[in-house]
Amino acid sequence: MSADTDADAAPDADTGSGSVDGSPPAGPPRIVLEAVKLEKYFEQSDGIVDRLLGGGGRVKAVDGVDLRLHRGETLAVVGESGCGKSTLGQSLLNLHAPTGGSVRYRGEDITGLSGRRMRPYREKLQMIFQDPLASLNPRQTVGDIVTAPMEVHGIGDSDADRRERATDLLERVGLEANHFDRYPSQFSGGQQQRVGIARALAVEPDVLVADEPVSALDVSVQAQILNLLDELQAEFDLSILFITHDLSVVRHIADRVAVMYLGEIVETAPTDALFAAPDHPYTESLLSAVPRIDPEVRTERILLEGTVPSPLDPPAGCRFHTRCPAVIPPADWPADQPAFRRAFTFRNRVEAGELDPGAARRRLDAEGRESDDAAVARHLVETSLPGDAAALPAGARDAVESAARALVDGEAADAR
């Protein structure tokens, strides 16, 4: 039986004690944290009337995500800024109440729990935030920050016991015992993040959700924090959901990778397999941007055309199709795929309202060039159609030029 068939195991089935020497038990991975068709939508309104009458749209930040975190593994969630990674991590911990779907911890449904009902799970599910300073109370000492979760969850027999536990944690994350009485502002960014890690570990969690934990740090410090997380994972038997946009970091720390685009997971694979042979064109484009250390290794950069669609109104079908370099032409398309991609990209830009005839006219005027309607239409085609318009089939070329003229005439609906 594969690991992915173990989703509905009983809660105590995930707590195997392992072998006599403390190594993980043999057999398939155990699912510690799972999202099933998870959704998180945010209501967006433009004003008081919309808020009162329920107008506006819904931002589909997380839209039908299925995800499984196995015991003892690091699962990276990667994607561009705004794809929903952080919202996904916070929804898994009920820091955002999910709109739909479910979250299960060791087989138990914890969807939407809050307050006292969620407290027992907070002890087992902890988060490391992106900005270490912003996540630490500047008026509390490091000791107060680390011991506060212990007090909330009843860990430690006395203040002295909690202080001893806290100083031990500070030393384990690479700080010193005498840092207990200092304030966050007295530390560097890397040291502040170590405090955040110590706070998360204070309640002896099973799962850490690390939301871009090194992106705000200098490159030299990033490696130290990544190595620390790796060491702590082995020491505390942690399962880590690691959220990042940096694929070079992913290769260093992750066992598996889930690639996210516009609220959806488009591909999940073991790290080595994903880097060697990505299945999804979006993953391939992300990997093409990763810097190579070896100057002899040449990688062709895949540049994506167009902008990311709005999560208020994501495209139907594959959400990446509006930018996909491998988009498949219809059967009756009379030319090759690259030609279809150019025409398709132009159409998507028109539908997204990206083409601005007024801005084009002002630019032509500033450059001292002709700026009559015909010149503006030509300029829109030249600057917004990848490649050579003349290389398009006659019918497609006529449609592109007709759409540009309609935009110049103020007939945006006809252009679409």
Coordinates of C-alpha atoms in Angstrom, one line a residue:
M1 CA 0.0 0.0 0.0
S2 CA 1.4 3.4 -0.9
A3 CA 1.7 6.3 1.5
D4 CA -1.1 8.1 -0.3
T5 CA -3.6 5.4 0.7
D6 CA -3.0 5.9 4.4
A7 CA -5.0 9.1 4.8
D8 CA -7.8 7.8 6.9
A9 CA -5.7 5.9 9.5
A10 CA -7.0 6.1 13.1
P11 CA -5.5 8.9 15.1
D12 CA -3.2 6.6 17.1
A13 CA -2.0 4.8 14.0
D14 CA 0.4 7.7 13.3
T15 CA 2.1 7.6 16.7
G16 CA 4.1 4.4 16.2
S17 CA 6.9 4.1 18.7
G18 CA 9.5 3.1 16.1
S19 CA 12.1 0.4 16.5
V20 CA 14.0 -0.4 19.7
D21 CA 16.9 1.9 18.6
G22 CA 14.5 4.8 18.1
S23 CA 14.5 4.8 14.3
P24 CA 11.2 5.3 12.4
P25 CA 9.1 2.2 12.0
A26 CA 9.4 0.3 8.7
G27 CA 6.6 0.5 6.2
P28 CA 4.8 3.3 4.3
P29 CA 5.1 6.9 5.6
R30 CA 2.5 8.0 8.1
I31 CA 0.3 11.0 7.3
V32 CA 0.6 13.6 10.1
L33 CA -1.1 16.6 8.5
E34 CA -3.5 16.5 5.6
A35 CA -5.5 19.0 3.5
V36 CA -8.5 17.6 1.6
K37 CA -10.0 19.9 -1.1
L38 CA -9.0 22.8 1.2
E39 CA -10.4 26.3 0.2
K40 CA -9.8 29.7 1.6
Y41 CA -11.6 32.6 0.0
F42 CA -11.4 36.2 1.0
E43 CA -14.3 38.6 0.4
Q44 CA -13.2 41.7 -1.5
S45 CA -15.4 44.8 -1.6
D46 CA -14.8 48.2 -3.1
G47 CA -16.7 50.2 -0.6
I48 CA -19.3 50.5 2.1
V49 CA -22.2 49.5 -0.1
D50 CA -20.5 46.4 -1.3
R51 CA -19.7 45.5 2.3
L52 CA -23.3 46.0 3.4
L53 CA -25.0 44.3 0.5
G54 CA -22.5 41.6 -0.1
G55 CA -21.1 42.9 -3.4
G56 CA -17.6 42.6 -4.6
G57 CA -15.7 39.4 -5.4
R58 CA -14.0 36.5 -3.7
V59 CA -10.3 36.1 -3.8
K60 CA -9.7 32.4 -4.2
A61 CA -6.4 32.3 -2.4
V62 CA -6.5 28.5 -1.8
D63 CA -8.8 26.6 -4.1
G64 CA -9.3 22.9 -3.7
V65 CA -5.9 21.9 -2.4
D66 CA -5.0 18.3 -1.5
L67 CA -1.8 18.0 0.5
R68 CA -0.2 15.4 2.8
L69 CA 2.7 15.9 5.2
H70 CA 4.3 12.6 6.2
R71 CA 5.9 11.9 9.6
G72 CA 9.5 13.1 9.7
E73 CA 9.6 14.6 6.3
T74 CA 10.1 18.2 5.0
L75 CA 7.6 19.1 2.3
A76 CA 8.3 22.3 0.5
V77 CA 5.5 24.4 -1.0
V78 CA 6.9 26.7 -3.7
G79 CA 5.5 29.2 -6.1
E80 CA 5.4 32.9 -7.1
S81 CA 4.5 35.6 -4.6
G82 CA 0.7 35.8 -4.3
C83 CA 0.0 32.2 -5.3
G84 CA -1.5 31.3 -1.9
K85 CA 1.4 29.6 -0.2
S86 CA 1.3 31.5 3.1
T87 CA -2.5 31.4 3.2
L88 CA -2.3 27.6 2.8
G89 CA 0.1 27.3 5.7
Q90 CA -2.0 29.5 7.9
S91 CA -5.2 27.7 7.0
L92 CA -3.7 24.4 7.9
L93 CA -3.1 25.7 11.4
N94 CA -6.6 27.4 11.6
L95 CA -5.0 30.8 11.7
H96 CA -7.3 31.4 8.8
A97 CA -10.7 29.6 9.1
P98 CA -11.0 27.5 5.9
T99 CA -13.9 28.4 3.6
G100 CA -14.3 24.8 2.5
G101 CA -12.7 21.4 2.5
S102 CA -11.0 19.9 5.6
V103 CA -7.8 19.7 7.6
R104 CA -6.8 16.5 9.5
Y105 CA -4.2 16.1 12.1
R106 CA -3.3 12.4 12.6
G107 CA -6.6 11.5 11.1
E108 CA -8.7 13.9 13.3
D109 CA -10.7 16.6 11.6
I110 CA -9.6 19.9 13.0
T111 CA -11.2 22.1 10.4
G112 CA -12.3 25.5 11.7
L113 CA -11.6 24.7 15.3
S114 CA -10.9 27.7 17.5
G115 CA -10.3 28.8 21.1
R116 CA -10.4 26.0 23.7
R117 CA -11.3 23.3 21.1
M118 CA -8.1 24.1 19.1
R119 CA -5.8 24.5 22.0
P120 CA -4.7 20.9 22.3
Y121 CA -3.7 20.9 18.7
R122 CA -1.9 24.3 18.9
E123 CA 0.6 22.5 21.1
K124 CA 1.4 20.0 18.3
L125 CA 1.1 22.4 15.3
Q126 CA 3.5 25.4 15.4
M127 CA 4.5 28.1 13.0
I128 CA 7.7 30.0 12.2
F129 CA 7.0 33.3 10.6
Q130 CA 8.7 35.1 7.7
D131 CA 9.7 38.3 9.5
P132 CA 11.3 37.4 12.8
L133 CA 11.2 40.9 14.3
A134 CA 7.6 41.5 13.4
S135 CA 6.6 38.2 15.0
L136 CA 8.3 38.9 18.3
N137 CA 6.8 41.2 20.9
P138 CA 9.4 44.0 21.3
R139 CA 8.2 44.6 24.9
Q140 CA 8.9 41.1 26.0
T141 CA 12.3 39.6 26.8
V142 CA 13.4 36.5 24.9
G143 CA 12.7 34.5 28.1
D144 CA 9.1 35.7 28.2
I145 CA 8.6 35.0 24.5
V146 CA 9.9 31.4 24.8
T147 CA 8.2 30.6 28.2
A148 CA 4.8 32.1 27.3
P149 CA 3.6 29.1 25.2
M150 CA 4.7 26.8 28.0
E151 CA 2.5 28.7 30.5
V152 CA -0.5 28.6 28.1
H153 CA -0.2 24.8 27.6
G154 CA 0.7 24.0 31.2
I155 CA 4.2 22.8 30.4
G156 CA 6.7 23.0 33.4
D157 CA 6.1 22.7 37.1
S158 CA 7.2 26.2 38.0
D159 CA 8.7 29.4 36.6
A160 CA 12.1 28.0 37.5
D161 CA 11.4 24.8 35.5
R162 CA 10.2 26.8 32.5
R163 CA 13.2 29.0 32.7
E164 CA 15.5 26.0 32.6
R165 CA 13.6 24.6 29.7
A166 CA 13.8 27.9 27.8
T167 CA 17.5 28.4 28.3
D168 CA 18.1 24.8 27.2
L169 CA 16.1 25.6 24.0
L170 CA 18.0 28.8 23.4
E171 CA 21.3 26.9 23.5
R172 CA 19.9 24.2 21.2
V173 CA 19.1 26.8 18.6
G174 CA 22.5 28.3 18.8
L175 CA 21.9 31.2 21.3
E176 CA 23.3 31.5 24.8
A177 CA 21.6 31.1 28.2
N178 CA 22.3 34.7 29.1
H179 CA 20.2 35.9 26.1
F180 CA 17.1 34.9 28.2
D181 CA 16.8 38.5 29.7
R182 CA 17.5 40.4 26.5
Y183 CA 15.0 42.0 24.1
P184 CA 14.5 41.1 20.4
S185 CA 15.8 44.5 19.2
Q186 CA 19.2 43.6 20.7
F187 CA 19.7 40.7 18.2
S188 CA 20.5 40.4 14.5
G189 CA 17.9 39.0 12.1
G190 CA 19.3 35.6 12.2
Q191 CA 19.3 35.5 16.0
Q192 CA 15.7 36.8 16.1
Q193 CA 14.7 33.9 13.8
R194 CA 16.4 31.5 16.2
V195 CA 14.3 33.0 19.0
G196 CA 11.2 32.3 16.9
I197 CA 12.3 28.8 16.3
A198 CA 12.9 28.3 20.1
R199 CA 9.4 29.6 20.8
A200 CA 7.9 27.2 18.3
L201 CA 9.7 24.3 19.9
A202 CA 8.8 25.3 23.4
V203 CA 5.6 23.2 23.4
E204 CA 7.3 20.1 21.8
P205 CA 5.3 20.2 18.5
D206 CA 5.0 17.4 15.9
V207 CA 4.6 19.8 13.0
L208 CA 6.3 23.0 12.1
V209 CA 4.9 25.3 9.3
A210 CA 7.9 27.4 8.3
D211 CA 6.7 30.4 6.2
E212 CA 9.6 31.8 4.3
P213 CA 11.8 31.5 7.4
V214 CA 15.0 32.6 5.7
S215 CA 13.8 35.0 3.0
A216 CA 14.3 38.1 5.2
L217 CA 17.8 37.1 6.2
D218 CA 21.2 37.6 4.6
V219 CA 22.4 34.8 2.4
S220 CA 25.2 33.9 4.8
V221 CA 22.7 33.5 7.6
Q222 CA 20.2 31.6 5.5
A223 CA 22.5 28.5 5.4
Q224 CA 22.9 28.6 9.2
I225 CA 19.1 28.6 9.8
L226 CA 18.5 25.9 7.2
N227 CA 21.2 23.6 8.7
L228 CA 19.7 24.3 12.2
L229 CA 16.2 23.3 11.0
D230 CA 17.7 20.1 9.6
E231 CA 19.4 19.3 12.9
L232 CA 16.3 20.1 15.0
Q233 CA 14.1 18.0 12.7
A234 CA 16.2 14.9 13.5
E235 CA 16.5 15.8 17.2
F236 CA 12.8 16.5 17.8
D237 CA 11.3 14.1 15.2
L238 CA 9.6 17.0 13.4
S239 CA 7.5 17.1 10.3
I240 CA 8.1 20.4 8.4
L241 CA 6.0 22.2 5.9
F242 CA 8.5 24.6 4.4
I243 CA 7.0 27.5 2.4
T244 CA 9.3 29.3 0.0
H245 CA 9.7 30.9 -3.4
D246 CA 13.4 30.0 -3.6
L247 CA 14.0 26.7 -5.3
S248 CA 17.7 26.6 -4.5
V249 CA 16.7 26.5 -0.8
V250 CA 14.2 23.7 -1.6
R251 CA 16.8 21.4 -3.0
H252 CA 18.9 21.8 0.1
I253 CA 16.2 21.0 2.7
A254 CA 13.1 19.3 1.2
D255 CA 12.2 15.6 0.7
R256 CA 9.2 16.4 -1.5
V257 CA 8.0 19.5 -3.3
A258 CA 4.5 20.8 -4.0
V259 CA 4.3 23.5 -6.7
M260 CA 1.5 26.0 -6.3
Y261 CA 0.1 28.3 -8.9
L262 CA -2.9 30.7 -8.5
G263 CA -4.4 28.8 -5.4
E264 CA -3.9 25.3 -6.7
I265 CA -1.2 22.6 -6.4
V266 CA -0.1 21.8 -9.9
E267 CA 2.6 19.2 -9.2
T268 CA 3.9 17.2 -6.3
A269 CA 7.0 15.0 -6.5
P270 CA 10.1 13.9 -4.6
T271 CA 12.7 16.7 -4.7
D272 CA 15.3 14.9 -6.9
A273 CA 12.7 13.7 -9.3
L274 CA 11.1 17.1 -9.7
F275 CA 14.5 18.8 -10.3
A276 CA 15.5 16.1 -12.8
A277 CA 12.3 15.8 -14.8
P278 CA 9.4 18.2 -13.9
D279 CA 6.0 17.2 -15.3
H280 CA 4.3 20.6 -15.4
P281 CA 5.4 23.4 -17.7
Y282 CA 5.1 25.9 -14.8
T283 CA 7.5 23.9 -12.7
E284 CA 9.9 23.7 -15.7
S285 CA 9.8 27.5 -16.0
L286 CA 10.5 28.0 -12.3
L287 CA 13.5 25.6 -12.4
S288 CA 14.9 27.3 -15.5
A289 CA 15.4 30.4 -13.3
V290 CA 17.4 28.7 -10.6
P291 CA 21.1 29.9 -10.8
R292 CA 23.7 27.2 -11.7
I293 CA 27.0 27.1 -9.8
D294 CA 28.8 25.3 -12.6
P295 CA 29.4 27.8 -15.5
E296 CA 29.7 24.9 -17.9
V297 CA 26.0 24.0 -17.3
R298 CA 23.8 25.9 -19.6
T299 CA 20.1 26.1 -19.0
E300 CA 17.7 27.8 -21.4
R301 CA 15.6 30.3 -19.5
I302 CA 11.9 29.9 -20.0
L303 CA 10.3 33.4 -20.0
L304 CA 6.6 33.4 -19.3
E305 CA 4.5 35.9 -21.3
G306 CA 1.7 37.9 -19.8
T307 CA 0.7 38.5 -16.2
V308 CA -0.7 36.1 -13.5
P309 CA -4.5 36.1 -13.8
S310 CA -6.5 37.5 -11.0
P311 CA -7.5 35.1 -8.2
L312 CA -10.9 36.9 -8.2
D313 CA -11.6 35.3 -11.6
P314 CA -9.1 32.5 -12.3
P315 CA -9.2 30.9 -15.8
A316 CA -11.3 27.8 -16.3
G317 CA -9.5 24.5 -16.8
C318 CA -5.7 24.6 -16.2
R319 CA -5.1 28.0 -14.7
F320 CA -1.7 28.2 -16.2
H321 CA -2.9 27.9 -19.8
T322 CA -3.0 31.7 -20.3
R323 CA 0.8 31.8 -19.8
C324 CA 1.8 28.2 -20.8
P325 CA 4.6 27.9 -23.3
A326 CA 3.3 24.4 -24.1
V327 CA -0.3 25.4 -24.7
I328 CA -1.9 23.1 -27.3
P329 CA -3.4 24.6 -30.4
P330 CA -6.9 23.6 -31.5
A331 CA -7.1 20.9 -34.2
D332 CA -8.0 23.4 -37.0
W333 CA -5.1 25.8 -36.3
P334 CA -3.3 26.2 -39.6
A335 CA 0.2 26.9 -38.3
D336 CA 2.7 25.7 -35.8
Q337 CA 2.5 25.8 -32.0
P338 CA 4.8 28.8 -31.5
A339 CA 2.6 30.9 -33.8
F340 CA -0.5 29.9 -31.9
R341 CA 1.2 30.7 -28.6
R342 CA 2.0 34.3 -29.9
A343 CA -1.6 34.9 -31.0
F344 CA -2.9 33.3 -27.8
T345 CA -0.8 35.5 -25.6
F346 CA -2.0 38.6 -27.4
R347 CA -5.6 37.6 -26.9
N348 CA -5.0 37.0 -23.2
R349 CA -3.5 40.4 -22.9
V350 CA -6.5 42.0 -24.5
E351 CA -8.9 40.1 -22.3
A352 CA -6.9 41.1 -19.2
G353 CA -7.1 44.8 -20.1
E354 CA -3.3 45.1 -20.3
L355 CA -3.2 47.1 -23.6
D356 CA -3.6 50.8 -23.1
P357 CA -4.0 52.8 -26.3
G358 CA -3.7 56.1 -24.4
A359 CA -0.4 55.2 -23.0
A360 CA 0.8 54.0 -26.4
R361 CA -0.2 57.3 -28.0
R362 CA 1.6 59.3 -25.3
R363 CA 4.7 57.3 -25.8
L364 CA 4.7 57.8 -29.6
D365 CA 4.2 61.5 -29.0
A366 CA 7.1 61.6 -26.6
E367 CA 9.3 59.9 -29.1
G368 CA 8.3 62.3 -31.9
R369 CA 6.6 59.6 -34.0
E370 CA 3.3 59.5 -35.7
S371 CA 0.5 59.0 -33.3
D372 CA -2.7 58.8 -35.3
D373 CA -5.1 55.9 -34.7
A374 CA -3.5 53.6 -37.2
A375 CA 0.0 54.2 -35.8
V376 CA -1.3 53.5 -32.2
A377 CA -2.9 50.3 -33.4
R378 CA 0.4 49.2 -35.1
H379 CA 2.3 50.1 -31.9
L380 CA 0.0 47.9 -29.8
V381 CA 0.6 44.9 -32.0
E382 CA 4.4 45.5 -32.3
T383 CA 4.9 45.8 -28.5
S384 CA 2.3 43.3 -27.3
L385 CA 2.6 40.4 -29.7
P386 CA 5.6 38.1 -29.1
G387 CA 7.5 37.5 -32.2
D388 CA 6.7 38.7 -35.7
A389 CA 3.0 39.4 -36.6
A390 CA 3.8 38.6 -40.2
A391 CA 4.6 35.0 -39.3
L392 CA 1.0 34.4 -38.1
P393 CA -1.5 32.8 -40.5
A394 CA -3.5 35.4 -42.4
G395 CA -6.7 34.9 -40.5
A396 CA -5.0 35.2 -37.1
R397 CA -3.0 38.3 -38.2
D398 CA -6.2 40.0 -39.4
A399 CA -7.9 39.2 -36.1
V400 CA -5.0 40.6 -34.1
E401 CA -4.9 43.8 -36.1
S402 CA -8.7 44.2 -35.9
A403 CA -8.6 43.8 -32.1
A404 CA -5.9 46.5 -31.9
R405 CA -8.0 48.9 -34.0
A406 CA -11.1 48.2 -31.8
L407 CA -9.1 49.1 -28.7
V408 CA -8.0 52.3 -30.2
D409 CA -11.6 53.1 -31.1
G410 CA -12.7 52.5 -27.5
E411 CA -14.5 49.3 -28.3
A412 CA -12.9 47.0 -25.8
A413 CA -15.8 44.5 -26.0
D414 CA -15.3 44.1 -29.7
A415 CA -11.6 43.6 -29.2
R416 CA -12.3 40.6 -27.1

